[in-house]
Structure formats: structure tokens, C-alpha cells
Amino acid sequence: MIHNAKVSFFLRLISISLFFAVFGLCGVIWGTEVNAQVQNARPKAAKAFSGSAATKQPLYSDYRGVRIGMTADEARAKLGLPSQKLEGQDFYVVSETETVQIVYDAMHRVTAISVDYLGAKSGAPDYKAIVGADIEVKPDGSMYKLVRYEQLGFWVSYNRTAGSLPIVTVTIQKI
């Protein structure tokens, strides 16, 4: 009986993990597409000006000490052994309501960190601590904002779905 309960728990955990992995990867891919569109839409004069401006300090730049540019070994030293280790990425199940996906480049350096929080009582950080006070809140309660830190070489986004079981995705990605 206990064995069946453990198997059931792990099957549930794996199915939740796969859901978050797919959802997180979609968020990273979507963020990359938005990033490309913003890059292409930005006027050249604005790009030239941004290089001379003072570097804006991010509100959110790491997850549990893991930052863009760290090696895979450094990230694993901070987070421990991943629940799933795939080519170019690690996936962690922190709790029933929190998962994180770390994406690496060919040199095994962190290029993206995507954290998913499931549910209203998941412990998700407040959007103000991630992207600041101004955020687009849609009529259904969903939210989204992306903040670029050009001189630091990454962007941060906050995305909250609508509904009674919201998913909050916080992503940090190399530009």
C-alpha cells in the first residue's frame, strides 16, 4: 500500500514536472521571440543613446544565487542535483508549487533561468520586486512585463496567468 502511494506520488510529481518544463520552455521561447521583435523595432538612434546612459540596476537578477553567465557546476552547487538533467538544461522541482529550469549554452554557462510558481499560495514573489510597479494587468487578472538591462546583457520578465490556479513565471534570460 505504501509502495503504491509512493509510486502514485512520483508519477504525479513527474507529470507536474513535465507540465512545468513544457510551460517554462514555451515561456523562454516566447520571451526570445518578444526579445527579437523588440530588437528589430527599436530605432538605431535609441540604441546609440543607450550605450552612454548610466547602467540601470535590476530589481531581480538571480534565483537562489544562480545568475546568467555562471557555469553549470556553479549553478548546481547553488541548487543541488537537478530532478531532470537534459542536454543543455537542468530542471528542478523545488516543491509541489515551485519548479525551476536552468538553460545552458554550448560552453555550459547559464543563459536562462525560468521559475514557475503554481497556485495563489505558491510563494511567488510580488511583481513589484521583479519588474517594478508599472505592469499591464488585463481584465482577466493576468499580468505581463519584460524589463531589458541592455548594458548588463539580460532581460527579466514576470508573467501571471488568469484563473483560479494561476501560474507565475519569472524569467531571466541573456540578451
PDB file of N, CA and C in Angstrom, residues 101-161:
ATOM      1  N   GLN A 101      13.833  25.928 -14.197  1.00  0.00           N
ATOM      2  CA  GLN A 101      14.542  25.385 -15.350  1.00  0.00           C
ATOM      3  C   GLN A 101      15.745  26.285 -15.611  1.00  0.00           C
ATOM      4  N   ILE A 102      16.921  25.679 -15.688  1.00  0.00           N
ATOM      5  CA  ILE A 102      18.155  26.407 -15.979  1.00  0.00           C
ATOM      6  C   ILE A 102      18.623  25.952 -17.354  1.00  0.00           C
ATOM      7  N   VAL A 103      18.852  26.897 -18.267  1.00  0.00           N
ATOM      8  CA  VAL A 103      19.256  26.586 -19.636  1.00  0.00           C
ATOM      9  C   VAL A 103      20.709  27.017 -19.811  1.00  0.00           C
ATOM     10  N   TYR A 104      21.501  26.140 -20.465  1.00  0.00           N
ATOM     11  CA  TYR A 104      22.926  26.381 -20.668  1.00  0.00           C
ATOM     12  C   TYR A 104      23.247  26.503 -22.156  1.00  0.00           C
ATOM     13  N   ASP A 105      24.303  27.253 -22.449  1.00  0.00           N
ATOM     14  CA  ASP A 105      24.783  27.341 -23.829  1.00  0.00           C
ATOM     15  C   ASP A 105      25.785  26.210 -24.091  1.00  0.00           C
ATOM     16  N   ALA A 106      26.420  26.230 -25.255  1.00  0.00           N
ATOM     17  CA  ALA A 106      27.372  25.188 -25.630  1.00  0.00           C
ATOM     18  C   ALA A 106      28.596  25.157 -24.715  1.00  0.00           C
ATOM     19  N   MET A 107      28.888  26.273 -24.068  1.00  0.00           N
ATOM     20  CA  MET A 107      30.031  26.354 -23.147  1.00  0.00           C
ATOM     21  C   MET A 107      29.622  25.997 -21.706  1.00  0.00           C
ATOM     22  N   HIS A 108      28.380  25.516 -21.539  1.00  0.00           N
ATOM     23  CA  HIS A 108      27.833  25.116 -20.238  1.00  0.00           C
ATOM     24  C   HIS A 108      27.730  26.288 -19.260  1.00  0.00           C
ATOM     25  N   ARG A 109      27.344  27.443 -19.805  1.00  0.00           N
ATOM     26  CA  ARG A 109      27.109  28.628 -18.985  1.00  0.00           C
ATOM     27  C   ARG A 109      25.613  28.938 -19.003  1.00  0.00           C
ATOM     28  N   VAL A 110      25.101  29.440 -17.899  1.00  0.00           N
ATOM     29  CA  VAL A 110      23.672  29.753 -17.760  1.00  0.00           C
ATOM     30  C   VAL A 110      23.298  30.870 -18.724  1.00  0.00           C
ATOM     31  N   THR A 111      22.285  30.598 -19.556  1.00  0.00           N
ATOM     32  CA  THR A 111      21.764  31.620 -20.467  1.00  0.00           C
ATOM     33  C   THR A 111      20.326  32.004 -20.127  1.00  0.00           C
ATOM     34  N   ALA A 112      19.628  31.154 -19.370  1.00  0.00           N
ATOM     35  CA  ALA A 112      18.247  31.467 -18.987  1.00  0.00           C
ATOM     36  C   ALA A 112      17.891  30.749 -17.694  1.00  0.00           C
ATOM     37  N   ILE A 113      17.082  31.426 -16.895  1.00  0.00           N
ATOM     38  CA  ILE A 113      16.549  30.871 -15.658  1.00  0.00           C
ATOM     39  C   ILE A 113      15.053  31.139 -15.692  1.00  0.00           C
ATOM     40  N   SER A 114      14.259  30.093 -15.608  1.00  0.00           N
ATOM     41  CA  SER A 114      12.806  30.269 -15.642  1.00  0.00           C
ATOM     42  C   SER A 114      12.201  29.548 -14.442  1.00  0.00           C
ATOM     43  N   VAL A 115      11.518  30.312 -13.601  1.00  0.00           N
ATOM     44  CA  VAL A 115      10.920  29.775 -12.380  1.00  0.00           C
ATOM     45  C   VAL A 115       9.406  29.826 -12.514  1.00  0.00           C
ATOM     46  N   ASP A 116       8.752  28.714 -12.242  1.00  0.00           N
ATOM     47  CA  ASP A 116       7.291  28.638 -12.291  1.00  0.00           C
ATOM     48  C   ASP A 116       6.742  28.397 -10.895  1.00  0.00           C
ATOM     49  N   TYR A 117       5.707  29.159 -10.557  1.00  0.00           N
ATOM     50  CA  TYR A 117       5.005  29.022  -9.282  1.00  0.00           C
ATOM     51  C   TYR A 117       3.559  28.681  -9.605  1.00  0.00           C
ATOM     52  N   LEU A 118       3.035  27.614  -9.024  1.00  0.00           N
ATOM     53  CA  LEU A 118       1.683  27.153  -9.321  1.00  0.00           C
ATOM     54  C   LEU A 118       0.742  27.436  -8.161  1.00  0.00           C
ATOM     55  N   GLY A 119      -0.287  28.229  -8.421  1.00  0.00           N
ATOM     56  CA  GLY A 119      -1.325  28.482  -7.428  1.00  0.00           C
ATOM     57  C   GLY A 119      -1.169  29.793  -6.693  1.00  0.00           C
ATOM     58  N   ALA A 120      -2.280  30.239  -6.124  1.00  0.00           N
ATOM     59  CA  ALA A 120      -2.318  31.533  -5.439  1.00  0.00           C
ATOM     60  C   ALA A 120      -1.455  31.547  -4.180  1.00  0.00           C
ATOM     61  N   LYS A 121      -1.255  30.409  -3.551  1.00  0.00           N
ATOM     62  CA  LYS A 121      -0.464  30.333  -2.314  1.00  0.00           C
ATOM     63  C   LYS A 121       0.872  29.644  -2.565  1.00  0.00           C
ATOM     64  N   SER A 122       1.454  29.901  -3.732  1.00  0.00           N
ATOM     65  CA  SER A 122       2.688  29.234  -4.133  1.00  0.00           C
ATOM     66  C   SER A 122       3.949  29.872  -3.576  1.00  0.00           C
ATOM     67  N   GLY A 123       3.826  31.075  -3.037  1.00  0.00           N
ATOM     68  CA  GLY A 123       5.011  31.782  -2.569  1.00  0.00           C
ATOM     69  C   GLY A 123       5.684  32.576  -3.672  1.00  0.00           C
ATOM     70  N   ALA A 124       4.981  32.779  -4.774  1.00  0.00           N
ATOM     71  CA  ALA A 124       5.535  33.569  -5.883  1.00  0.00           C
ATOM     72  C   ALA A 124       5.846  34.976  -5.407  1.00  0.00           C
ATOM     73  N   PRO A 125       6.965  35.527  -5.869  1.00  0.00           N
ATOM     74  CA  PRO A 125       7.295  36.897  -5.469  1.00  0.00           C
ATOM     75  C   PRO A 125       6.308  37.894  -6.070  1.00  0.00           C
ATOM     76  N   ASP A 126       6.172  39.022  -5.433  1.00  0.00           N
ATOM     77  CA  ASP A 126       5.330  40.098  -5.925  1.00  0.00           C
ATOM     78  C   ASP A 126       5.977  40.684  -7.183  1.00  0.00           C
ATOM     79  N   TYR A 127       5.174  41.009  -8.165  1.00  0.00           N
ATOM     80  CA  TYR A 127       5.714  41.546  -9.416  1.00  0.00           C
ATOM     81  C   TYR A 127       6.555  42.797  -9.195  1.00  0.00           C
ATOM     82  N   LYS A 128       6.227  43.589  -8.183  1.00  0.00           N
ATOM     83  CA  LYS A 128       6.973  44.821  -7.923  1.00  0.00           C
ATOM     84  C   LYS A 128       8.433  44.546  -7.594  1.00  0.00           C
ATOM     85  N   ALA A 129       8.704  43.393  -6.984  1.00  0.00           N
ATOM     86  CA  ALA A 129      10.076  43.019  -6.639  1.00  0.00           C
ATOM     87  C   ALA A 129      10.835  42.465  -7.843  1.00  0.00           C
ATOM     88  N   ILE A 130      10.125  42.178  -8.914  1.00  0.00           N
ATOM     89  CA  ILE A 130      10.750  41.586 -10.099  1.00  0.00           C
ATOM     90  C   ILE A 130      10.918  42.613 -11.211  1.00  0.00           C
ATOM     91  N   VAL A 131       9.830  43.324 -11.551  1.00  0.00           N
ATOM     92  CA  VAL A 131       9.851  44.241 -12.705  1.00  0.00           C
ATOM     93  C   VAL A 131       9.394  45.662 -12.371  1.00  0.00           C
ATOM     94  N   GLY A 132       9.177  45.967 -11.112  1.00  0.00           N
ATOM     95  CA  GLY A 132       8.763  47.310 -10.730  1.00  0.00           C
ATOM     96  C   GLY A 132       7.253  47.459 -10.662  1.00  0.00           C
ATOM     97  N   ALA A 133       6.821  48.666 -10.317  1.00  0.00           N
ATOM     98  CA  ALA A 133       5.408  48.919 -10.026  1.00  0.00           C
ATOM     99  C   ALA A 133       4.507  48.941 -11.253  1.00  0.00           C
ATOM    100  N   ASP A 134       5.005  49.402 -12.384  1.00  0.00           N
ATOM    101  CA  ASP A 134       4.159  49.517 -13.573  1.00  0.00           C
ATOM    102  C   ASP A 134       4.101  48.192 -14.300  1.00  0.00           C
ATOM    103  N   ILE A 135       2.908  47.604 -14.347  1.00  0.00           N
ATOM    104  CA  ILE A 135       2.731  46.338 -15.051  1.00  0.00           C
ATOM    105  C   ILE A 135       1.353  46.346 -15.706  1.00  0.00           C
ATOM    106  N   GLU A 136       1.255  45.705 -16.844  1.00  0.00           N
ATOM    107  CA  GLU A 136      -0.025  45.601 -17.532  1.00  0.00           C
ATOM    108  C   GLU A 136      -0.848  44.495 -16.875  1.00  0.00           C
ATOM    109  N   VAL A 137      -2.003  44.876 -16.321  1.00  0.00           N
ATOM    110  CA  VAL A 137      -2.934  43.910 -15.743  1.00  0.00           C
ATOM    111  C   VAL A 137      -4.139  43.853 -16.661  1.00  0.00           C
ATOM    112  N   LYS A 138      -4.382  42.692 -17.215  1.00  0.00           N
ATOM    113  CA  LYS A 138      -5.512  42.534 -18.132  1.00  0.00           C
ATOM    114  C   LYS A 138      -6.804  42.341 -17.335  1.00  0.00           C
ATOM    115  N   PRO A 139      -7.960  42.543 -17.962  1.00  0.00           N
ATOM    116  CA  PRO A 139      -9.244  42.405 -17.261  1.00  0.00           C
ATOM    117  C   PRO A 139      -9.446  41.035 -16.600  1.00  0.00           C
ATOM    118  N   ASP A 140      -8.832  39.989 -17.157  1.00  0.00           N
ATOM    119  CA  ASP A 140      -8.987  38.653 -16.574  1.00  0.00           C
ATOM    120  C   ASP A 140      -8.047  38.418 -15.391  1.00  0.00           C
ATOM    121  N   GLY A 141      -7.197  39.412 -15.058  1.00  0.00           N
ATOM    122  CA  GLY A 141      -6.283  39.294 -13.935  1.00  0.00           C
ATOM    123  C   GLY A 141      -4.876  38.857 -14.310  1.00  0.00           C
ATOM    124  N   SER A 142      -4.676  38.484 -15.560  1.00  0.00           N
ATOM    125  CA  SER A 142      -3.333  38.084 -15.974  1.00  0.00           C
ATOM    126  C   SER A 142      -2.442  39.319 -16.082  1.00  0.00           C
ATOM    127  N   MET A 143      -1.126  39.100 -15.969  1.00  0.00           N
ATOM    128  CA  MET A 143      -0.159  40.201 -15.984  1.00  0.00           C
ATOM    129  C   MET A 143       1.058  39.800 -16.806  1.00  0.00           C
ATOM    130  N   TYR A 144       1.709  40.815 -17.385  1.00  0.00           N
ATOM    131  CA  TYR A 144       2.963  40.560 -18.087  1.00  0.00           C
ATOM    132  C   TYR A 144       3.787  41.838 -18.172  1.00  0.00           C
ATOM    133  N   LYS A 145       5.089  41.691 -17.938  1.00  0.00           N
ATOM    134  CA  LYS A 145       6.024  42.796 -18.158  1.00  0.00           C
ATOM    135  C   LYS A 145       7.420  42.221 -18.357  1.00  0.00           C
ATOM    136  N   LEU A 146       8.164  42.828 -19.287  1.00  0.00           N
ATOM    137  CA  LEU A 146       9.543  42.466 -19.556  1.00  0.00           C
ATOM    138  C   LEU A 146      10.392  43.729 -19.427  1.00  0.00           C
ATOM    139  N   VAL A 147      11.487  43.617 -18.683  1.00  0.00           N
ATOM    140  CA  VAL A 147      12.397  44.745 -18.494  1.00  0.00           C
ATOM    141  C   VAL A 147      13.766  44.326 -19.023  1.00  0.00           C
ATOM    142  N   ARG A 148      14.314  45.151 -19.919  1.00  0.00           N
ATOM    143  CA  ARG A 148      15.622  44.866 -20.524  1.00  0.00           C
ATOM    144  C   ARG A 148      16.712  45.653 -19.810  1.00  0.00           C
ATOM    145  N   TYR A 149      17.813  44.987 -19.566  1.00  0.00           N
ATOM    146  CA  TYR A 149      19.007  45.594 -19.000  1.00  0.00           C
ATOM    147  C   TYR A 149      20.124  45.410 -20.024  1.00  0.00           C
ATOM    148  N   GLU A 150      20.087  46.256 -21.053  1.00  0.00           N
ATOM    149  CA  GLU A 150      20.997  46.140 -22.203  1.00  0.00           C
ATOM    150  C   GLU A 150      22.458  46.065 -21.790  1.00  0.00           C
ATOM    151  N   GLN A 151      22.893  47.002 -20.954  1.00  0.00           N
ATOM    152  CA  GLN A 151      24.310  47.052 -20.590  1.00  0.00           C
ATOM    153  C   GLN A 151      24.737  45.870 -19.728  1.00  0.00           C
ATOM    154  N   LEU A 152      23.794  45.249 -19.044  1.00  0.00           N
ATOM    155  CA  LEU A 152      24.110  44.075 -18.235  1.00  0.00           C
ATOM    156  C   LEU A 152      23.953  42.787 -19.036  1.00  0.00           C
ATOM    157  N   GLY A 153      23.304  42.877 -20.205  1.00  0.00           N
ATOM    158  CA  GLY A 153      23.213  41.737 -21.102  1.00  0.00           C
ATOM    159  C   GLY A 153      22.125  40.727 -20.813  1.00  0.00           C
ATOM    160  N   PHE A 154      21.051  41.145 -20.110  1.00  0.00           N
ATOM    161  CA  PHE A 154      19.942  40.218 -19.885  1.00  0.00           C
ATOM    162  C   PHE A 154      18.635  40.983 -19.722  1.00  0.00           C
ATOM    163  N   TRP A 155      17.539  40.220 -19.780  1.00  0.00           N
ATOM    164  CA  TRP A 155      16.219  40.779 -19.503  1.00  0.00           C
ATOM    165  C   TRP A 155      15.534  39.937 -18.443  1.00  0.00           C
ATOM    166  N   VAL A 156      14.526  40.533 -17.800  1.00  0.00           N
ATOM    167  CA  VAL A 156      13.751  39.869 -16.755  1.00  0.00           C
ATOM    168  C   VAL A 156      12.280  40.041 -17.098  1.00  0.00           C
ATOM    169  N   SER A 157      11.514  38.970 -16.973  1.00  0.00           N
ATOM    170  CA  SER A 157      10.078  39.093 -17.224  1.00  0.00           C
ATOM    171  C   SER A 157       9.278  38.463 -16.092  1.00  0.00           C
ATOM    172  N   TYR A 158       8.049  38.972 -15.956  1.00  0.00           N
ATOM    173  CA  TYR A 158       7.081  38.461 -14.990  1.00  0.00           C
ATOM    174  C   TYR A 158       5.808  38.185 -15.765  1.00  0.00           C
ATOM    175  N   ASN A 159       5.299  36.971 -15.652  1.00  0.00           N
ATOM    176  CA  ASN A 159       4.087  36.585 -16.368  1.00  0.00           C
ATOM    177  C   ASN A 159       3.186  35.824 -15.404  1.00  0.00           C
ATOM    178  N   ARG A 160       1.932  36.294 -15.265  1.00  0.00           N
ATOM    179  CA  ARG A 160       0.954  35.617 -14.408  1.00  0.00           C
ATOM    180  C   ARG A 160      -0.265  35.299 -15.249  1.00  0.00           C
ATOM    181  N   THR A 161      -0.667  34.023 -15.218  1.00  0.00           N
ATOM    182  CA  THR A 161      -1.856  33.620 -15.959  1.00  0.00           C
ATOM    183  C   THR A 161      -3.106  33.982 -15.166  1.00  0.00           C
TER     184      THR A 161
END
